[in-house]
PDB file of C-alpha atoms in Angstrom:
ATOM      1  CA  MET E 112     -11.490 -15.537  47.786  1.00 86.00           C
ATOM      2  CA  SER E 113     -13.038 -12.371  49.034  1.00 88.00           C
ATOM      3  CA  GLU E 114     -12.654  -9.085  47.179  1.00 89.00           C
ATOM      4  CA  ARG E 115      -9.979  -7.969  49.628  1.00 91.00           C
ATOM      5  CA  GLN E 116      -8.026 -11.215  49.274  1.00 91.00           C
ATOM      6  CA  TYR E 117      -8.249 -11.129  45.486  1.00 89.00           C
ATOM      7  CA  ALA E 118      -7.078  -7.495  45.427  1.00 89.00           C
ATOM      8  CA  ALA E 119      -3.984  -8.499  47.437  1.00 88.00           C
ATOM      9  CA  HIS E 120      -3.471 -11.557  45.215  1.00 87.00           C
ATOM     10  CA  ALA E 121      -3.771  -9.588  41.938  1.00 85.00           C
ATOM     11  CA  GLY E 122      -1.895  -6.508  43.175  1.00 85.00           C
ATOM     12  CA  ILE E 123      -4.792  -4.147  42.463  1.00 86.00           C
ATOM     13  CA  SER E 124      -7.036  -1.996  44.612  1.00 89.00           C
ATOM     14  CA  ARG E 125     -10.299  -3.242  46.070  1.00 90.00           C
ATOM     15  CA  GLY E 126     -12.099  -0.638  43.950  1.00 90.00           C
ATOM     16  CA  ALA E 127     -10.543  -2.158  40.821  1.00 88.00           C
ATOM     17  CA  VAL E 128     -11.787  -5.577  41.934  1.00 90.00           C
ATOM     18  CA  GLN E 129     -15.296  -4.175  42.401  1.00 91.00           C
ATOM     19  CA  LYS E 130     -15.196  -2.576  38.927  1.00 90.00           C
ATOM     20  CA  ALA E 131     -13.952  -5.845  37.403  1.00 88.00           C
ATOM     21  CA  ARG E 132     -16.727  -7.753  39.165  1.00 89.00           C
ATOM     22  CA  ALA E 133     -19.386  -5.302  37.915  1.00 90.00           C
ATOM     23  CA  ALA E 134     -17.985  -5.487  34.375  1.00 86.00           C
ATOM     24  CA  GLY E 135     -18.038  -9.296  34.390  1.00 85.00           C
ATOM     25  CA  ARG E 136     -14.254  -9.685  34.177  1.00 85.00           C
ATOM     26  CA  LEU E 137     -14.166 -11.952  37.240  1.00 89.00           C
ATOM     27  CA  VAL E 138     -15.269 -15.585  37.572  1.00 90.00           C
ATOM     28  CA  LEU E 139     -17.409 -16.134  40.655  1.00 91.00           C
ATOM     29  CA  HIS E 140     -18.240 -19.274  42.608  1.00 90.00           C
ATOM     30  CA  PRO E 141     -21.932 -19.959  43.408  1.00 91.00           C
ATOM     31  CA  ASP E 142     -21.432 -18.518  46.909  1.00 91.00           C
ATOM     32  CA  GLY E 143     -20.225 -15.184  45.434  1.00 87.00           C
ATOM     33  CA  SER E 144     -16.533 -15.672  46.227  1.00 91.00           C
ATOM     34  CA  ILE E 145     -13.947 -15.116  43.493  1.00 92.00           C
ATOM     35  CA  ASP E 146     -12.287 -17.979  41.589  1.00 91.00           C
ATOM     36  CA  ALA E 147      -8.752 -16.523  41.504  1.00 90.00           C
ATOM     37  CA  ALA E 148      -7.202 -18.686  38.769  1.00 90.00           C
ATOM     38  CA  ALA E 149     -10.101 -18.338  36.318  1.00 91.00           C
ATOM     39  CA  SER E 150     -10.451 -14.630  37.095  1.00 89.00           C
ATOM     40  CA  ASP E 151      -6.735 -14.047  36.438  1.00 88.00           C
ATOM     41  CA  VAL E 152      -7.110 -15.626  33.006  1.00 86.00           C
ATOM     42  CA  ARG E 153     -10.261 -13.655  32.155  1.00 86.00           C
ATOM     43  CA  ARG E 154      -8.713 -10.366  33.344  1.00 83.00           C
ATOM     44  CA  ALA E 155      -5.543 -11.010  31.334  1.00 80.00           C
ATOM     45  CA  GLU E 156      -7.611 -11.550  28.174  1.00 78.00           C
ATOM     46  CA  ALA E 157      -9.661  -8.388  28.750  1.00 76.00           C
ATOM     47  CA  THR E 158      -6.858  -6.070  29.867  1.00 71.00           C
ATOM     48  CA  ASP E 159      -4.771  -3.916  27.516  1.00 68.00           C
ATOM     49  CA  PRO E 160      -1.152  -4.673  28.513  1.00 63.00           C
ATOM     50  CA  ALA E 161      -0.092  -1.113  27.693  1.00 63.00           C
ATOM     51  CA  ARG E 162      -2.341   0.172  30.487  1.00 64.00           C
ATOM     52  CA  SER E 163      -1.059  -2.290  33.054  1.00 61.00           C
ATOM     53  CA  ARG E 164       1.004  -0.971  35.965  1.00 60.00           C
ATOM     54  CA  ARG E 165       3.192  -4.034  36.000  1.00 56.00           C
ATOM     55  CA  GLY E 166       6.787  -3.951  34.787  1.00 50.00           C
ATOM     56  CA  PRO E 167       7.640  -4.139  31.066  1.00 48.00           C
ATOM     57  CA  ALA E 168       8.834  -7.750  31.304  1.00 49.00           C
ATOM     58  CA  GLU E 169       5.445  -8.794  32.684  1.00 50.00           C
ATOM     59  CA  ARG E 170       3.537  -6.836  30.007  1.00 48.00           C
ATOM     60  CA  VAL E 171       5.115  -8.423  26.914  1.00 53.00           C
ATOM     61  CA  ARG E 172       2.696 -10.712  25.129  1.00 58.00           C
ATOM     62  CA  PRO E 173       3.495 -12.317  21.771  1.00 59.00           C
ATOM     63  CA  VAL E 174       1.438 -11.366  18.734  1.00 57.00           C
ATOM     64  CA  PRO E 175       0.196 -13.999  16.213  1.00 64.00           C
ATOM     65  CA  GLU E 176       2.610 -14.642  13.321  1.00 69.00           C
ATOM     66  CA  ALA E 177       0.032 -13.608  10.682  1.00 69.00           C
ATOM     67  CA  ALA E 178      -0.262 -10.173  12.277  1.00 67.00           C
ATOM     68  CA  VAL E 179       3.522  -9.866  12.605  1.00 69.00           C
ATOM     69  CA  ALA E 180       3.967 -10.735   8.926  1.00 73.00           C
ATOM     70  CA  ALA E 181       1.319  -8.228   7.809  1.00 73.00           C
ATOM     71  CA  VAL E 182       2.727  -5.409   9.925  1.00 71.00           C
ATOM     72  CA  GLY E 183       6.301  -6.272   8.909  1.00 74.00           C
ATOM     73  CA  GLU E 184       5.401  -6.242   5.224  1.00 76.00           C
ATOM     74  CA  THR E 185       3.687  -2.873   5.514  1.00 69.00           C
ATOM     75  CA  LEU E 186       6.593  -1.372   7.424  1.00 69.00           C
ATOM     76  CA  ARG E 187       9.112  -2.664   4.859  1.00 75.00           C
ATOM     77  CA  GLU E 188       7.013  -1.177   2.022  1.00 74.00           C
ATOM     78  CA  GLN E 189       7.317   2.183   3.749  1.00 68.00           C
ATOM     79  CA  GLY E 190      11.078   1.762   4.283  1.00 72.00           C
ATOM     80  CA  LEU E 191      10.747   1.349   8.048  1.00 68.00           C
ATOM     81  CA  ALA E 192      12.501  -1.231  10.210  1.00 69.00           C
ATOM     82  CA  ALA E 193      10.495  -4.395  10.731  1.00 69.00           C
ATOM     83  CA  PRO E 194      11.173  -7.140  13.265  1.00 65.00           C
ATOM     84  CA  PRO E 195      13.100 -10.159  11.921  1.00 67.00           C
ATOM     85  CA  ALA E 196      11.012 -13.113  10.787  1.00 61.00           C
ATOM     86  CA  ASN E 197      10.037 -15.581  13.534  1.00 62.00           C
ATOM     87  CA  SER E 198      11.354 -13.269  16.258  1.00 63.00           C
ATOM     88  CA  GLY E 199       7.904 -12.285  17.480  1.00 60.00           C
ATOM     89  CA  MET E 200       6.643  -8.818  18.139  1.00 62.00           C
ATOM     90  CA  THR E 201       5.568  -7.220  21.362  1.00 65.00           C
ATOM     91  CA  PHE E 202       2.228  -5.563  21.825  1.00 68.00           C
ATOM     92  CA  LEU E 203       3.989  -2.200  22.032  1.00 70.00           C
ATOM     93  CA  GLN E 204       5.720  -2.745  18.672  1.00 67.00           C
ATOM     94  CA  ALA E 205       2.441  -3.774  17.050  1.00 70.00           C
ATOM     95  CA  ARG E 206       0.665  -0.794  18.556  1.00 76.00           C
ATOM     96  CA  THR E 207       3.388   1.557  17.302  1.00 74.00           C
ATOM     97  CA  ALA E 208       3.152   0.047  13.818  1.00 73.00           C
ATOM     98  CA  ASN E 209      -0.624   0.477  13.919  1.00 78.00           C
ATOM     99  CA  GLU E 210      -0.259   4.168  14.799  1.00 81.00           C
ATOM    100  CA  VAL E 211       2.226   4.640  11.947  1.00 76.00           C
ATOM    101  CA  LEU E 212      -0.193   3.001   9.518  1.00 78.00           C
ATOM    102  CA  LYS E 213      -3.101   5.152  10.708  1.00 86.00           C
ATOM    103  CA  ALA E 214      -0.995   8.298  10.197  1.00 85.00           C
ATOM    104  CA  GLN E 215      -0.093   7.167   6.670  1.00 81.00           C
ATOM    105  CA  GLU E 216      -3.753   6.435   5.875  1.00 87.00           C
ATOM    106  CA  ARG E 217      -4.722   9.912   7.078  1.00 91.00           C
ATOM    107  CA  ARG E 218      -1.987  11.492   4.940  1.00 89.00           C
ATOM    108  CA  ILE E 219      -3.183   9.596   1.857  1.00 87.00           C
ATOM    109  CA  ARG E 220      -6.807  10.534   2.549  1.00 89.00           C
ATOM    110  CA  LEU E 221      -5.812  14.197   2.917  1.00 90.00           C
ATOM    111  CA  GLN E 222      -3.789  14.128  -0.318  1.00 87.00           C
ATOM    112  CA  LYS E 223      -6.798  12.618  -2.098  1.00 85.00           C
ATOM    113  CA  LEU E 224      -9.093  15.331  -0.725  1.00 87.00           C
ATOM    114  CA  LYS E 225      -6.641  18.018  -1.865  1.00 88.00           C
ATOM    115  CA  GLY E 226      -6.628  16.516  -5.359  1.00 83.00           C
ATOM    116  CA  GLU E 227      -2.966  15.504  -5.161  1.00 85.00           C
ATOM    117  CA  LEU E 228      -3.815  11.820  -5.696  1.00 83.00           C
ATOM    118  CA  VAL E 229      -5.933  10.260  -8.419  1.00 82.00           C
ATOM    119  CA  GLU E 230      -7.424   6.809  -8.785  1.00 84.00           C
ATOM    120  CA  ARG E 231      -5.085   4.324 -10.437  1.00 86.00           C
ATOM    121  CA  ALA E 232      -7.694   3.060 -12.928  1.00 90.00           C
ATOM    122  CA  ARG E 233      -8.421   6.617 -14.062  1.00 89.00           C
ATOM    123  CA  ALA E 234      -4.701   7.390 -14.515  1.00 89.00           C
ATOM    124  CA  GLU E 235      -4.127   4.143 -16.440  1.00 91.00           C
ATOM    125  CA  ALA E 236      -7.068   4.895 -18.743  1.00 93.00           C
ATOM    126  CA  LEU E 237      -5.725   8.395 -19.429  1.00 93.00           C
ATOM    127  CA  VAL E 238      -2.207   7.127 -20.190  1.00 92.00           C
ATOM    128  CA  PHE E 239      -3.624   4.405 -22.463  1.00 92.00           C
ATOM    129  CA  ARG E 240      -5.744   6.958 -24.348  1.00 94.00           C
ATOM    130  CA  LEU E 241      -2.795   9.342 -24.770  1.00 93.00           C
ATOM    131  CA  ALA E 242      -0.534   6.513 -25.984  1.00 90.00           C
ATOM    132  CA  ARG E 243      -3.174   5.409 -28.499  1.00 91.00           C
ATOM    133  CA  GLU E 244      -3.560   8.989 -29.789  1.00 92.00           C
ATOM    134  CA  GLU E 245       0.229   9.291 -30.139  1.00 91.00           C
ATOM    135  CA  ARG E 246       0.409   6.012 -32.037  1.00 89.00           C
ATOM    136  CA  GLU E 247      -2.423   7.032 -34.368  1.00 91.00           C
ATOM    137  CA  ALA E 248      -0.667  10.336 -35.060  1.00 90.00           C
ATOM    138  CA  TRP E 249       2.488   8.481 -36.093  1.00 90.00           C
ATOM    139  CA  VAL E 250       0.579   5.985 -38.248  1.00 90.00           C
ATOM    140  CA  THR E 251      -1.110   8.804 -40.235  1.00 90.00           C
ATOM    141  CA  TRP E 252       2.039  10.958 -40.458  1.00 89.00           C
ATOM    142  CA  PRO E 253       3.495   9.368 -43.654  1.00 90.00           C
ATOM    143  CA  ALA E 254       0.320  10.122 -45.631  1.00 89.00           C
ATOM    144  CA  ARG E 255       0.524  13.783 -44.596  1.00 87.00           C
ATOM    145  CA  VAL E 256       4.198  14.395 -45.337  1.00 88.00           C
ATOM    146  CA  ALA E 257       5.001  12.018 -48.227  1.00 88.00           C
ATOM    147  CA  ALA E 258       4.002  14.515 -50.941  1.00 88.00           C
ATOM    148  CA  LEU E 259       5.945  17.350 -49.292  1.00 87.00           C
ATOM    149  CA  MET E 260       9.051  15.188 -48.891  1.00 87.00           C
ATOM    150  CA  ALA E 261       8.863  13.946 -52.478  1.00 85.00           C
ATOM    151  CA  ALA E 262       8.614  17.527 -53.762  1.00 84.00           C
ATOM    152  CA  GLU E 263      11.536  18.685 -51.600  1.00 84.00           C
ATOM    153  CA  LEU E 264      13.732  15.766 -52.707  1.00 83.00           C
ATOM    154  CA  SER E 265      12.907  16.440 -56.360  1.00 81.00           C
ATOM    155  CA  ALA E 266      13.758  20.112 -55.915  1.00 80.00           C
ATOM    156  CA  ALA E 267      16.961  19.404 -53.979  1.00 79.00           C
ATOM    157  CA  CYS E 268      18.428  17.062 -56.543  1.00 78.00           C
ATOM    158  CA  SER E 269      20.434  18.767 -59.289  1.00 64.00           C
ATOM    159  CA  GLU E 270      19.425  16.199 -61.866  1.00 69.00           C
ATOM    160  CA  GLU E 271      15.918  15.712 -63.004  1.00 71.00           C
ATOM    161  CA  VAL E 272      14.906  13.149 -60.386  1.00 73.00           C
ATOM    162  CA  ASN E 273      11.226  12.585 -59.980  1.00 78.00           C
ATOM    163  CA  VAL E 274      10.305  10.983 -56.624  1.00 77.00           C
ATOM    164  CA  GLU E 275       6.951   9.254 -56.664  1.00 84.00           C
ATOM    165  CA  VAL E 276       4.645  10.251 -53.818  1.00 85.00           C
ATOM    166  CA  ALA E 277       3.141   6.738 -53.462  1.00 87.00           C
ATOM    167  CA  ALA E 278       6.577   5.111 -53.179  1.00 86.00           C
ATOM    168  CA  MET E 279       7.701   7.713 -50.647  1.00 85.00           C
ATOM    169  CA  GLN E 280       4.553   7.162 -48.583  1.00 88.00           C
ATOM    170  CA  LYS E 281       4.963   3.360 -48.659  1.00 90.00           C
ATOM    171  CA  ILE E 282       8.604   3.550 -47.512  1.00 90.00           C
ATOM    172  CA  LEU E 283       7.721   5.989 -44.704  1.00 91.00           C
ATOM    173  CA  GLU E 284       4.808   3.841 -43.546  1.00 91.00           C
ATOM    174  CA  ASP E 285       7.008   0.741 -43.417  1.00 91.00           C
ATOM    175  CA  HIS E 286       9.655   2.506 -41.338  1.00 90.00           C
ATOM    176  CA  VAL E 287       7.131   4.095 -38.952  1.00 90.00           C
ATOM    177  CA  ARG E 288       5.305   0.794 -38.385  1.00 88.00           C
ATOM    178  CA  SER E 289       8.604  -0.989 -37.781  1.00 89.00           C
ATOM    179  CA  HIS E 290       9.611   1.648 -35.247  1.00 88.00           C
ATOM    180  CA  LEU E 291       6.220   1.475 -33.478  1.00 87.00           C
ATOM    181  CA  GLU E 292       6.531  -2.319 -33.233  1.00 87.00           C
ATOM    182  CA  GLU E 293       9.954  -1.911 -31.624  1.00 85.00           C
ATOM    183  CA  LEU E 294       8.505   0.529 -29.094  1.00 81.00           C
ATOM    184  CA  ALA E 295       5.618  -1.823 -28.297  1.00 81.00           C
ATOM    185  CA  ALA E 296       7.880  -4.832 -27.662  1.00 80.00           C
ATOM    186  CA  PRO E 297       8.393  -5.536 -23.953  1.00 75.00           C
ATOM    187  CA  ARG E 298      11.870  -4.705 -22.710  1.00 72.00           C
ATOM    188  CA  ALA E 299      13.488  -5.892 -19.510  1.00 66.00           C
ATOM    189  CA  PRO E 300      14.932  -3.022 -17.490  1.00 69.00           C
ATOM    190  CA  ASP E 301      18.686  -2.923 -17.039  1.00 68.00           C
ATOM    191  CA  LEU E 302      19.282  -3.641 -13.336  1.00 61.00           C
ATOM    192  CA  THR E 303      23.019  -3.016 -13.356  1.00 59.00           C
TER     193      THR E 303
END
């Protein structure tokens, strides 16, 4: 086919055919004429359907299932509607999802630059350190207060009761350790 014939065949201008030829998007025969069938395939692979002037029904091209699953999962994580499984996704839907994801990435990057977000590993290390310090404070608490409690109990009793500091400390330590073990035990959350 000549350039003019191919332009009529493809429904594009002759200038568009010349640009496609210069860009290598057309398949040419040895005599320089255009192989229409092969050129149609090559142009379809190289053309963004969203920029096509053809009708919407002609522009829809299915997206691979792996990409649909990845986009669907990301959209569901963000609470957005995702296409049903095995229903396919149009290029326009995938492109829209991509734009949403880019906007979310920019928002996260901006929050990180503003100092509103911290790295997860750093936050986990801080929480672990604070929990360990809290636990150590509770473990050493009986030794600090046993003597004071024994003296107060002795003073509060009307009879001559003498509370031993070592016994008081041992009882307190046992109860604190038991309580810390209960707190450390994994608990399933109540989902009702």
